[in-house]
Every structure is written in C-alpha cells, then in structure tokens.
Amino acid sequence: MSGTVPGQTTEGRAGLSTHFRLLPPPEPGLWERLGPFLRGAWAVLVLLATALDALVTAFVGTAPLAPRIRTVGQVLGDEFRAGRAGAVEAEVIEDDVRDDRTSSRRSA
C-alpha cells in the first residue's frame, strides 16, 4: 500500500506540506535559565545566614534573631502594601459593651 487515498494524487498532498511546517521549540530566555540558579543561590545564602545567626546567638546566650527579623519584615511589608493601596485601619466597635445612657433597662 502506498499510503495514498484512492482518487487523490500525490500533488494534492504536497500542497498541504507547504502550508504547515513544524517549527523548532523556542529557546528559553535569559531569566528562564537564570531563575533556578538565582533561587538556589538565595536558598544557600539564607541557610548560611541562619546557621551563622544560630552560632552567634548560641555563643552570646540569647534566642536566635532570624524569627524576630522575619516577623518585623512581614509587618513592614504589610504596612507598606496597605499604605500603597490606600487602606485605612478599621476602628473596632465591640457590641457587648454598652453605655448606661443608651441602655433601655436600668438596674434598681
């Protein structure tokens, strides 16, 4: 079997190959190649900084500073994002606290 459809010539099949071409996959960009390396380098730096923090604070006799610094960074980041978005802190009003002037019942 030659692989042709009965009634169709090979010239008709050659016309399709000129319309559809297989292209090679695109080459990855600079950041796609460099990104995993930078993430790995950052992880190693964080690991070394955490180990150094643990050694120094153990020598001094205090608790490690990394968790406190991380918490301060999160709070500062939250405040920055809230300020950038124009958010205003909400005022909390507790419902269970009543003023005597607004209470409908008076105790005798």
PDB file of N, CA and C in Angstrom:
ATOM      1  N   MET A   1       0.839  -1.169   0.000  1.00  0.00           N
ATOM      2  CA  MET A   1       0.000   0.000   0.000  1.00  0.00           C
ATOM      3  C   MET A   1       0.890   1.240   0.000  1.00  0.00           C
ATOM      4  N   SER A   2       0.571   2.185  -0.827  1.00  0.00           N
ATOM      5  CA  SER A   2       1.423   3.354  -0.960  1.00  0.00           C
ATOM      6  C   SER A   2       1.069   4.462   0.010  1.00  0.00           C
ATOM      7  N   GLY A   3      -0.015   4.396   0.739  1.00  0.00           N
ATOM      8  CA  GLY A   3      -0.379   5.419   1.706  1.00  0.00           C
ATOM      9  C   GLY A   3      -1.184   6.551   1.114  1.00  0.00           C
ATOM     10  N   THR A   4      -1.630   6.430  -0.133  1.00  0.00           N
ATOM     11  CA  THR A   4      -2.431   7.488  -0.743  1.00  0.00           C
ATOM     12  C   THR A   4      -3.895   7.112  -0.669  1.00  0.00           C
ATOM     13  N   VAL A   5      -4.713   8.112  -0.626  1.00  0.00           N
ATOM     14  CA  VAL A   5      -6.157   7.912  -0.616  1.00  0.00           C
ATOM     15  C   VAL A   5      -6.594   7.689  -2.053  1.00  0.00           C
ATOM     16  N   PRO A   6      -7.477   6.696  -2.294  1.00  0.00           N
ATOM     17  CA  PRO A   6      -7.914   6.465  -3.671  1.00  0.00           C
ATOM     18  C   PRO A   6      -8.570   7.713  -4.248  1.00  0.00           C
ATOM     19  N   GLY A   7      -8.204   8.041  -5.416  1.00  0.00           N
ATOM     20  CA  GLY A   7      -8.760   9.198  -6.092  1.00  0.00           C
ATOM     21  C   GLY A   7      -7.984  10.481  -5.815  1.00  0.00           C
ATOM     22  N   GLN A   8      -6.953  10.418  -4.970  1.00  0.00           N
ATOM     23  CA  GLN A   8      -6.168  11.617  -4.668  1.00  0.00           C
ATOM     24  C   GLN A   8      -4.743  11.388  -5.150  1.00  0.00           C
ATOM     25  N   THR A   9      -4.197  12.380  -5.754  1.00  0.00           N
ATOM     26  CA  THR A   9      -2.842  12.239  -6.281  1.00  0.00           C
ATOM     27  C   THR A   9      -1.843  12.773  -5.261  1.00  0.00           C
ATOM     28  N   THR A  10      -0.604  12.507  -5.496  1.00  0.00           N
ATOM     29  CA  THR A  10       0.442  12.967  -4.586  1.00  0.00           C
ATOM     30  C   THR A  10       0.649  14.471  -4.683  1.00  0.00           C
ATOM     31  N   GLU A  11       0.218  15.075  -5.772  1.00  0.00           N
ATOM     32  CA  GLU A  11       0.369  16.529  -5.883  1.00  0.00           C
ATOM     33  C   GLU A  11      -0.512  17.254  -4.863  1.00  0.00           C
ATOM     34  N   GLY A  12      -1.680  16.709  -4.563  1.00  0.00           N
ATOM     35  CA  GLY A  12      -2.570  17.329  -3.594  1.00  0.00           C
ATOM     36  C   GLY A  12      -1.998  17.286  -2.187  1.00  0.00           C
ATOM     37  N   ARG A  13      -1.261  16.229  -1.885  1.00  0.00           N
ATOM     38  CA  ARG A  13      -0.655  16.110  -0.552  1.00  0.00           C
ATOM     39  C   ARG A  13       0.528  17.035  -0.397  1.00  0.00           C
ATOM     40  N   ALA A  14       1.224  17.309  -1.451  1.00  0.00           N
ATOM     41  CA  ALA A  14       2.379  18.194  -1.374  1.00  0.00           C
ATOM     42  C   ALA A  14       1.936  19.618  -1.075  1.00  0.00           C
ATOM     43  N   GLY A  15       0.709  19.971  -1.473  1.00  0.00           N
ATOM     44  CA  GLY A  15       0.215  21.313  -1.205  1.00  0.00           C
ATOM     45  C   GLY A  15       0.019  21.576   0.286  1.00  0.00           C
ATOM     46  N   LEU A  16      -0.359  20.543   1.059  1.00  0.00           N
ATOM     47  CA  LEU A  16      -0.532  20.715   2.500  1.00  0.00           C
ATOM     48  C   LEU A  16       0.781  20.938   3.215  1.00  0.00           C
ATOM     49  N   SER A  17       1.837  20.304   2.754  1.00  0.00           N
ATOM     50  CA  SER A  17       3.118  20.439   3.442  1.00  0.00           C
ATOM     51  C   SER A  17       3.691  21.844   3.300  1.00  0.00           C
ATOM     52  N   THR A  18       3.264  22.581   2.296  1.00  0.00           N
ATOM     53  CA  THR A  18       3.747  23.956   2.182  1.00  0.00           C
ATOM     54  C   THR A  18       2.996  24.890   3.116  1.00  0.00           C
ATOM     55  N   HIS A  19       1.809  24.511   3.568  1.00  0.00           N
ATOM     56  CA  HIS A  19       1.028  25.360   4.472  1.00  0.00           C
ATOM     57  C   HIS A  19       1.366  25.120   5.939  1.00  0.00           C
ATOM     58  N   PHE A  20       1.744  23.905   6.291  1.00  0.00           N
ATOM     59  CA  PHE A  20       2.004  23.548   7.681  1.00  0.00           C
ATOM     60  C   PHE A  20       3.451  23.115   7.829  1.00  0.00           C
ATOM     61  N   ARG A  21       4.175  23.851   8.659  1.00  0.00           N
ATOM     62  CA  ARG A  21       5.566  23.500   8.908  1.00  0.00           C
ATOM     63  C   ARG A  21       5.762  23.292  10.398  1.00  0.00           C
ATOM     64  N   LEU A  22       6.609  22.373  10.740  1.00  0.00           N
ATOM     65  CA  LEU A  22       6.973  22.166  12.128  1.00  0.00           C
ATOM     66  C   LEU A  22       8.113  23.104  12.472  1.00  0.00           C
ATOM     67  N   LEU A  23       7.904  23.891  13.528  1.00  0.00           N
ATOM     68  CA  LEU A  23       8.933  24.823  13.963  1.00  0.00           C
ATOM     69  C   LEU A  23       9.654  24.239  15.169  1.00  0.00           C
ATOM     70  N   PRO A  24      10.920  24.540  15.311  1.00  0.00           N
ATOM     71  CA  PRO A  24      11.631  24.063  16.498  1.00  0.00           C
ATOM     72  C   PRO A  24      11.094  24.788  17.734  1.00  0.00           C
ATOM     73  N   PRO A  25      11.177  24.167  18.899  1.00  0.00           N
ATOM     74  CA  PRO A  25      10.679  24.837  20.106  1.00  0.00           C
ATOM     75  C   PRO A  25      11.492  26.097  20.381  1.00  0.00           C
ATOM     76  N   PRO A  26      10.850  27.114  20.960  1.00  0.00           N
ATOM     77  CA  PRO A  26      11.595  28.352  21.235  1.00  0.00           C
ATOM     78  C   PRO A  26      12.655  28.117  22.307  1.00  0.00           C
ATOM     79  N   GLU A  27      13.766  28.801  22.164  1.00  0.00           N
ATOM     80  CA  GLU A  27      14.827  28.665  23.157  1.00  0.00           C
ATOM     81  C   GLU A  27      14.441  29.433  24.410  1.00  0.00           C
ATOM     82  N   PRO A  28      14.791  28.908  25.590  1.00  0.00           N
ATOM     83  CA  PRO A  28      14.435  29.604  26.828  1.00  0.00           C
ATOM     84  C   PRO A  28      15.181  30.929  26.935  1.00  0.00           C
ATOM     85  N   GLY A  29      14.504  31.912  27.519  1.00  0.00           N
ATOM     86  CA  GLY A  29      15.101  33.228  27.678  1.00  0.00           C
ATOM     87  C   GLY A  29      16.130  33.250  28.800  1.00  0.00           C
ATOM     88  N   LEU A  30      16.723  34.404  28.995  1.00  0.00           N
ATOM     89  CA  LEU A  30      17.768  34.563  29.996  1.00  0.00           C
ATOM     90  C   LEU A  30      17.229  34.302  31.394  1.00  0.00           C
ATOM     91  N   TRP A  31      16.065  34.870  31.732  1.00  0.00           N
ATOM     92  CA  TRP A  31      15.527  34.706  33.080  1.00  0.00           C
ATOM     93  C   TRP A  31      15.032  33.289  33.326  1.00  0.00           C
ATOM     94  N   GLU A  32      14.582  32.598  32.288  1.00  0.00           N
ATOM     95  CA  GLU A  32      14.160  31.210  32.455  1.00  0.00           C
ATOM     96  C   GLU A  32      15.345  30.311  32.768  1.00  0.00           C
ATOM     97  N   ARG A  33      16.510  30.639  32.242  1.00  0.00           N
ATOM     98  CA  ARG A  33      17.707  29.857  32.518  1.00  0.00           C
ATOM     99  C   ARG A  33      18.362  30.287  33.825  1.00  0.00           C
ATOM    100  N   LEU A  34      18.304  31.583  34.127  1.00  0.00           N
ATOM    101  CA  LEU A  34      18.991  32.120  35.296  1.00  0.00           C
ATOM    102  C   LEU A  34      18.158  32.016  36.570  1.00  0.00           C
ATOM    103  N   GLY A  35      16.841  31.935  36.444  1.00  0.00           N
ATOM    104  CA  GLY A  35      15.947  31.911  37.601  1.00  0.00           C
ATOM    105  C   GLY A  35      16.212  30.780  38.576  1.00  0.00           C
ATOM    106  N   PRO A  36      16.269  29.521  38.117  1.00  0.00           N
ATOM    107  CA  PRO A  36      16.547  28.431  39.060  1.00  0.00           C
ATOM    108  C   PRO A  36      17.897  28.575  39.765  1.00  0.00           C
ATOM    109  N   PHE A  37      18.900  29.059  39.062  1.00  0.00           N
ATOM    110  CA  PHE A  37      20.207  29.273  39.684  1.00  0.00           C
ATOM    111  C   PHE A  37      20.124  30.329  40.780  1.00  0.00           C
ATOM    112  N   LEU A  38      19.428  31.442  40.502  1.00  0.00           N
ATOM    113  CA  LEU A  38      19.315  32.501  41.498  1.00  0.00           C
ATOM    114  C   LEU A  38      18.523  32.047  42.722  1.00  0.00           C
ATOM    115  N   ARG A  39      17.443  31.264  42.514  1.00  0.00           N
ATOM    116  CA  ARG A  39      16.684  30.741  43.649  1.00  0.00           C
ATOM    117  C   ARG A  39      17.538  29.809  44.501  1.00  0.00           C
ATOM    118  N   GLY A  40      18.339  28.979  43.853  1.00  0.00           N
ATOM    119  CA  GLY A  40      19.227  28.085  44.588  1.00  0.00           C
ATOM    120  C   GLY A  40      20.294  28.840  45.357  1.00  0.00           C
ATOM    121  N   ALA A  41      20.881  29.854  44.730  1.00  0.00           N
ATOM    122  CA  ALA A  41      21.896  30.668  45.403  1.00  0.00           C
ATOM    123  C   ALA A  41      21.287  31.402  46.600  1.00  0.00           C
ATOM    124  N   TRP A  42      20.066  31.907  46.438  1.00  0.00           N
ATOM    125  CA  TRP A  42      19.392  32.597  47.547  1.00  0.00           C
ATOM    126  C   TRP A  42      19.115  31.620  48.696  1.00  0.00           C
ATOM    127  N   ALA A  43      18.712  30.393  48.387  1.00  0.00           N
ATOM    128  CA  ALA A  43      18.451  29.396  49.424  1.00  0.00           C
ATOM    129  C   ALA A  43      19.725  29.065  50.191  1.00  0.00           C
ATOM    130  N   VAL A  44      20.853  28.965  49.493  1.00  0.00           N
ATOM    131  CA  VAL A  44      22.124  28.683  50.166  1.00  0.00           C
ATOM    132  C   VAL A  44      22.517  29.853  51.059  1.00  0.00           C
ATOM    133  N   LEU A  45      22.335  31.089  50.587  1.00  0.00           N
ATOM    134  CA  LEU A  45      22.659  32.260  51.402  1.00  0.00           C
ATOM    135  C   LEU A  45      21.791  32.330  52.657  1.00  0.00           C
ATOM    136  N   VAL A  46      20.511  32.026  52.519  1.00  0.00           N
ATOM    137  CA  VAL A  46      19.619  32.035  53.683  1.00  0.00           C
ATOM    138  C   VAL A  46      20.031  30.949  54.662  1.00  0.00           C
ATOM    139  N   LEU A  47      20.391  29.787  54.155  1.00  0.00           N
ATOM    140  CA  LEU A  47      20.838  28.702  55.015  1.00  0.00           C
ATOM    141  C   LEU A  47      22.094  29.100  55.787  1.00  0.00           C
ATOM    142  N   LEU A  48      23.059  29.698  55.106  1.00  0.00           N
ATOM    143  CA  LEU A  48      24.295  30.120  55.770  1.00  0.00           C
ATOM    144  C   LEU A  48      24.030  31.230  56.787  1.00  0.00           C
ATOM    145  N   ALA A  49      23.155  32.175  56.449  1.00  0.00           N
ATOM    146  CA  ALA A  49      22.837  33.255  57.383  1.00  0.00           C
ATOM    147  C   ALA A  49      22.122  32.722  58.619  1.00  0.00           C
ATOM    148  N   THR A  50      21.235  31.752  58.441  1.00  0.00           N
ATOM    149  CA  THR A  50      20.531  31.155  59.576  1.00  0.00           C
ATOM    150  C   THR A  50      21.504  30.392  60.465  1.00  0.00           C
ATOM    151  N   ALA A  51      22.435  29.668  59.868  1.00  0.00           N
ATOM    152  CA  ALA A  51      23.430  28.934  60.649  1.00  0.00           C
ATOM    153  C   ALA A  51      24.340  29.894  61.412  1.00  0.00           C
ATOM    154  N   LEU A  52      24.760  30.962  60.757  1.00  0.00           N
ATOM    155  CA  LEU A  52      25.602  31.959  61.416  1.00  0.00           C
ATOM    156  C   LEU A  52      24.848  32.631  62.568  1.00  0.00           C
ATOM    157  N   ASP A  53      23.582  32.938  62.358  1.00  0.00           N
ATOM    158  CA  ASP A  53      22.754  33.527  63.407  1.00  0.00           C
ATOM    159  C   ASP A  53      22.644  32.578  64.592  1.00  0.00           C
ATOM    160  N   ALA A  54      22.436  31.294  64.329  1.00  0.00           N
ATOM    161  CA  ALA A  54      22.314  30.315  65.412  1.00  0.00           C
ATOM    162  C   ALA A  54      23.624  30.191  66.183  1.00  0.00           C
ATOM    163  N   LEU A  55      24.758  30.190  65.481  1.00  0.00           N
ATOM    164  CA  LEU A  55      26.047  30.072  66.157  1.00  0.00           C
ATOM    165  C   LEU A  55      26.352  31.294  67.016  1.00  0.00           C
ATOM    166  N   VAL A  56      26.135  32.482  66.457  1.00  0.00           N
ATOM    167  CA  VAL A  56      26.450  33.707  67.187  1.00  0.00           C
ATOM    168  C   VAL A  56      25.547  33.870  68.395  1.00  0.00           C
ATOM    169  N   THR A  57      24.257  33.650  68.226  1.00  0.00           N
ATOM    170  CA  THR A  57      23.349  33.831  69.358  1.00  0.00           C
ATOM    171  C   THR A  57      23.541  32.736  70.408  1.00  0.00           C
ATOM    172  N   ALA A  58      23.961  31.531  70.008  1.00  0.00           N
ATOM    173  CA  ALA A  58      24.276  30.488  70.991  1.00  0.00           C
ATOM    174  C   ALA A  58      25.524  30.862  71.780  1.00  0.00           C
ATOM    175  N   PHE A  59      26.483  31.460  71.126  1.00  0.00           N
ATOM    176  CA  PHE A  59      27.700  31.894  71.808  1.00  0.00           C
ATOM    177  C   PHE A  59      27.393  33.016  72.800  1.00  0.00           C
ATOM    178  N   VAL A  60      26.518  33.940  72.387  1.00  0.00           N
ATOM    179  CA  VAL A  60      26.154  35.065  73.255  1.00  0.00           C
ATOM    180  C   VAL A  60      25.181  34.605  74.342  1.00  0.00           C
ATOM    181  N   GLY A  61      24.359  33.619  74.064  1.00  0.00           N
ATOM    182  CA  GLY A  61      23.412  33.103  75.038  1.00  0.00           C
ATOM    183  C   GLY A  61      22.027  33.700  74.914  1.00  0.00           C
ATOM    184  N   THR A  62      21.646  34.127  73.720  1.00  0.00           N
ATOM    185  CA  THR A  62      20.305  34.684  73.501  1.00  0.00           C
ATOM    186  C   THR A  62      19.565  33.834  72.483  1.00  0.00           C
ATOM    187  N   ALA A  63      18.306  34.155  72.306  1.00  0.00           N
ATOM    188  CA  ALA A  63      17.495  33.450  71.303  1.00  0.00           C
ATOM    189  C   ALA A  63      17.899  33.919  69.911  1.00  0.00           C
ATOM    190  N   PRO A  64      17.725  33.064  68.897  1.00  0.00           N
ATOM    191  CA  PRO A  64      18.074  33.469  67.525  1.00  0.00           C
ATOM    192  C   PRO A  64      17.288  34.697  67.067  1.00  0.00           C
ATOM    193  N   LEU A  65      17.933  35.523  66.276  1.00  0.00           N
ATOM    194  CA  LEU A  65      17.321  36.763  65.800  1.00  0.00           C
ATOM    195  C   LEU A  65      16.505  36.577  64.537  1.00  0.00           C
ATOM    196  N   ALA A  66      16.754  35.503  63.784  1.00  0.00           N
ATOM    197  CA  ALA A  66      16.096  35.324  62.484  1.00  0.00           C
ATOM    198  C   ALA A  66      14.573  35.341  62.571  1.00  0.00           C
ATOM    199  N   PRO A  67      13.927  34.649  63.528  1.00  0.00           N
ATOM    200  CA  PRO A  67      12.460  34.713  63.575  1.00  0.00           C
ATOM    201  C   PRO A  67      11.936  36.122  63.856  1.00  0.00           C
ATOM    202  N   ARG A  68      12.634  36.856  64.722  1.00  0.00           N
ATOM    203  CA  ARG A  68      12.193  38.228  65.023  1.00  0.00           C
ATOM    204  C   ARG A  68      12.372  39.153  63.824  1.00  0.00           C
ATOM    205  N   ILE A  69      13.483  38.992  63.132  1.00  0.00           N
ATOM    206  CA  ILE A  69      13.715  39.823  61.940  1.00  0.00           C
ATOM    207  C   ILE A  69      12.701  39.492  60.860  1.00  0.00           C
ATOM    208  N   ARG A  70      12.366  38.204  60.718  1.00  0.00           N
ATOM    209  CA  ARG A  70      11.370  37.794  59.729  1.00  0.00           C
ATOM    210  C   ARG A  70      10.003  38.395  60.058  1.00  0.00           C
ATOM    211  N   THR A  71       9.638  38.400  61.351  1.00  0.00           N
ATOM    212  CA  THR A  71       8.356  38.968  61.762  1.00  0.00           C
ATOM    213  C   THR A  71       8.316  40.470  61.497  1.00  0.00           C
ATOM    214  N   VAL A  72       9.406  41.164  61.808  1.00  0.00           N
ATOM    215  CA  VAL A  72       9.469  42.605  61.547  1.00  0.00           C
ATOM    216  C   VAL A  72       9.353  42.869  60.049  1.00  0.00           C
ATOM    217  N   GLY A  73       9.995  42.060  59.232  1.00  0.00           N
ATOM    218  CA  GLY A  73       9.907  42.224  57.780  1.00  0.00           C
ATOM    219  C   GLY A  73       8.498  42.011  57.263  1.00  0.00           C
ATOM    220  N   GLN A  74       7.784  41.031  57.831  1.00  0.00           N
ATOM    221  CA  GLN A  74       6.404  40.794  57.412  1.00  0.00           C
ATOM    222  C   GLN A  74       5.500  41.955  57.794  1.00  0.00           C
ATOM    223  N   VAL A  75       5.683  42.489  59.008  1.00  0.00           N
ATOM    224  CA  VAL A  75       4.859  43.620  59.451  1.00  0.00           C
ATOM    225  C   VAL A  75       5.131  44.844  58.583  1.00  0.00           C
ATOM    226  N   LEU A  76       6.400  45.117  58.315  1.00  0.00           N
ATOM    227  CA  LEU A  76       6.730  46.263  57.464  1.00  0.00           C
ATOM    228  C   LEU A  76       6.182  46.088  56.050  1.00  0.00           C
ATOM    229  N   GLY A  77       6.262  44.877  55.527  1.00  0.00           N
ATOM    230  CA  GLY A  77       5.715  44.617  54.195  1.00  0.00           C
ATOM    231  C   GLY A  77       4.209  44.802  54.152  1.00  0.00           C
ATOM    232  N   ASP A  78       3.518  44.319  55.192  1.00  0.00           N
ATOM    233  CA  ASP A  78       2.059  44.501  55.255  1.00  0.00           C
ATOM    234  C   ASP A  78       1.686  45.978  55.333  1.00  0.00           C
ATOM    235  N   GLU A  79       2.405  46.730  56.156  1.00  0.00           N
ATOM    236  CA  GLU A  79       2.119  48.156  56.280  1.00  0.00           C
ATOM    237  C   GLU A  79       2.402  48.894  54.969  1.00  0.00           C
ATOM    238  N   PHE A  80       3.466  48.521  54.289  1.00  0.00           N
ATOM    239  CA  PHE A  80       3.792  49.158  53.009  1.00  0.00           C
ATOM    240  C   PHE A  80       2.703  48.888  51.981  1.00  0.00           C
ATOM    241  N   ARG A  81       2.269  47.603  51.883  1.00  0.00           N
ATOM    242  CA  ARG A  81       1.226  47.274  50.907  1.00  0.00           C
ATOM    243  C   ARG A  81      -0.090  47.953  51.243  1.00  0.00           C
ATOM    244  N   ALA A  82      -0.427  48.050  52.538  1.00  0.00           N
ATOM    245  CA  ALA A  82      -1.668  48.717  52.932  1.00  0.00           C
ATOM    246  C   ALA A  82      -1.599  50.207  52.627  1.00  0.00           C
ATOM    247  N   GLY A  83      -0.456  50.828  52.888  1.00  0.00           N
ATOM    248  CA  GLY A  83      -0.302  52.253  52.586  1.00  0.00           C
ATOM    249  C   GLY A  83      -0.317  52.527  51.097  1.00  0.00           C
ATOM    250  N   ARG A  84       0.279  51.637  50.335  1.00  0.00           N
ATOM    251  CA  ARG A  84       0.299  51.826  48.881  1.00  0.00           C
ATOM    252  C   ARG A  84      -1.096  51.688  48.282  1.00  0.00           C
ATOM    253  N   ALA A  85      -1.915  50.795  48.874  1.00  0.00           N
ATOM    254  CA  ALA A  85      -3.278  50.595  48.379  1.00  0.00           C
ATOM    255  C   ALA A  85      -4.240  51.651  48.910  1.00  0.00           C
ATOM    256  N   GLY A  86      -3.793  52.458  49.878  1.00  0.00           N
ATOM    257  CA  GLY A  86      -4.660  53.490  50.432  1.00  0.00           C
ATOM    258  C   GLY A  86      -5.630  52.960  51.470  1.00  0.00           C
ATOM    259  N   ALA A  87      -5.305  51.814  52.077  1.00  0.00           N
ATOM    260  CA  ALA A  87      -6.192  51.224  53.078  1.00  0.00           C
ATOM    261  C   ALA A  87      -6.100  52.000  54.382  1.00  0.00           C
ATOM    262  N   VAL A  88      -7.219  52.090  55.076  1.00  0.00           N
ATOM    263  CA  VAL A  88      -7.284  52.770  56.362  1.00  0.00           C
ATOM    264  C   VAL A  88      -7.603  51.713  57.408  1.00  0.00           C
ATOM    265  N   GLU A  89      -6.926  51.794  58.555  1.00  0.00           N
ATOM    266  CA  GLU A  89      -7.202  50.820  59.602  1.00  0.00           C
ATOM    267  C   GLU A  89      -8.621  50.979  60.103  1.00  0.00           C
ATOM    268  N   ALA A  90      -9.291  49.863  60.271  1.00  0.00           N
ATOM    269  CA  ALA A  90     -10.673  49.884  60.729  1.00  0.00           C
ATOM    270  C   ALA A  90     -10.713  50.108  62.233  1.00  0.00           C
ATOM    271  N   GLU A  91     -11.751  50.783  62.671  1.00  0.00           N
ATOM    272  CA  GLU A  91     -11.945  51.002  64.101  1.00  0.00           C
ATOM    273  C   GLU A  91     -12.868  49.905  64.613  1.00  0.00           C
ATOM    274  N   VAL A  92     -12.451  49.218  65.655  1.00  0.00           N
ATOM    275  CA  VAL A  92     -13.213  48.102  66.191  1.00  0.00           C
ATOM    276  C   VAL A  92     -14.206  48.625  67.213  1.00  0.00           C
ATOM    277  N   ILE A  93     -15.473  48.261  67.034  1.00  0.00           N
ATOM    278  CA  ILE A  93     -16.526  48.645  67.963  1.00  0.00           C
ATOM    279  C   ILE A  93     -17.077  47.347  68.547  1.00  0.00           C
ATOM    280  N   GLU A  94     -16.977  47.214  69.847  1.00  0.00           N
ATOM    281  CA  GLU A  94     -17.464  45.996  70.490  1.00  0.00           C
ATOM    282  C   GLU A  94     -18.935  46.164  70.822  1.00  0.00           C
ATOM    283  N   ASP A  95     -19.757  45.182  70.448  1.00  0.00           N
ATOM    284  CA  ASP A  95     -21.193  45.253  70.660  1.00  0.00           C
ATOM    285  C   ASP A  95     -21.596  44.957  72.099  1.00  0.00           C
ATOM    286  N   ASP A  96     -20.806  44.174  72.815  1.00  0.00           N
ATOM    287  CA  ASP A  96     -21.234  43.776  74.155  1.00  0.00           C
ATOM    288  C   ASP A  96     -20.998  44.846  75.212  1.00  0.00           C
ATOM    289  N   VAL A  97     -20.265  45.882  74.895  1.00  0.00           N
ATOM    290  CA  VAL A  97     -20.044  46.975  75.843  1.00  0.00           C
ATOM    291  C   VAL A  97     -21.087  48.043  75.568  1.00  0.00           C
ATOM    292  N   ARG A  98     -21.904  48.337  76.582  1.00  0.00           N
ATOM    293  CA  ARG A  98     -22.974  49.332  76.411  1.00  0.00           C
ATOM    294  C   ARG A  98     -22.779  50.468  77.389  1.00  0.00           C
ATOM    295  N   ASP A  99     -23.155  51.608  76.963  1.00  0.00           N
ATOM    296  CA  ASP A  99     -23.110  52.794  77.821  1.00  0.00           C
ATOM    297  C   ASP A  99     -24.428  52.877  78.587  1.00  0.00           C
ATOM    298  N   ASP A 100     -24.406  53.343  79.819  1.00  0.00           N
ATOM    299  CA  ASP A 100     -25.606  53.439  80.624  1.00  0.00           C
ATOM    300  C   ASP A 100     -26.616  54.412  80.012  1.00  0.00           C
ATOM    301  N   ARG A 101     -26.157  55.408  79.294  1.00  0.00           N
ATOM    302  CA  ARG A 101     -27.078  56.374  78.695  1.00  0.00           C
ATOM    303  C   ARG A 101     -27.886  55.760  77.552  1.00  0.00           C
ATOM    304  N   THR A 102     -27.315  54.769  76.870  1.00  0.00           N
ATOM    305  CA  THR A 102     -28.030  54.169  75.752  1.00  0.00           C
ATOM    306  C   THR A 102     -28.772  52.909  76.128  1.00  0.00           C
ATOM    307  N   SER A 103     -28.571  52.407  77.354  1.00  0.00           N
ATOM    308  CA  SER A 103     -29.230  51.176  77.785  1.00  0.00           C
ATOM    309  C   SER A 103     -30.700  51.456  78.074  1.00  0.00           C
ATOM    310  N   SER A 104     -31.572  50.581  77.617  1.00  0.00           N
ATOM    311  CA  SER A 104     -33.007  50.771  77.823  1.00  0.00           C
ATOM    312  C   SER A 104     -33.448  50.290  79.198  1.00  0.00           C
ATOM    313  N   ARG A 105     -32.710  49.375  79.801  1.00  0.00           N
ATOM    314  CA  ARG A 105     -33.069  48.900  81.122  1.00  0.00           C
ATOM    315  C   ARG A 105     -32.140  49.516  82.162  1.00  0.00           C
ATOM    316  N   ARG A 106     -32.728  49.828  83.278  1.00  0.00           N
ATOM    317  CA  ARG A 106     -31.954  50.359  84.394  1.00  0.00           C
ATOM    318  C   ARG A 106     -32.014  49.352  85.540  1.00  0.00           C
ATOM    319  N   SER A 107     -30.864  49.093  86.119  1.00  0.00           N
ATOM    320  CA  SER A 107     -30.877  48.169  87.259  1.00  0.00           C
ATOM    321  C   SER A 107     -31.266  48.934  88.522  1.00  0.00           C
ATOM    322  N   ALA A 108     -32.064  48.316  89.401  1.00  0.00           N
ATOM    323  CA  ALA A 108     -32.557  49.007  90.590  1.00  0.00           C
ATOM    324  C   ALA A 108     -31.709  48.748  91.786  1.00  0.00           C
TER     325      ALA A 108
END
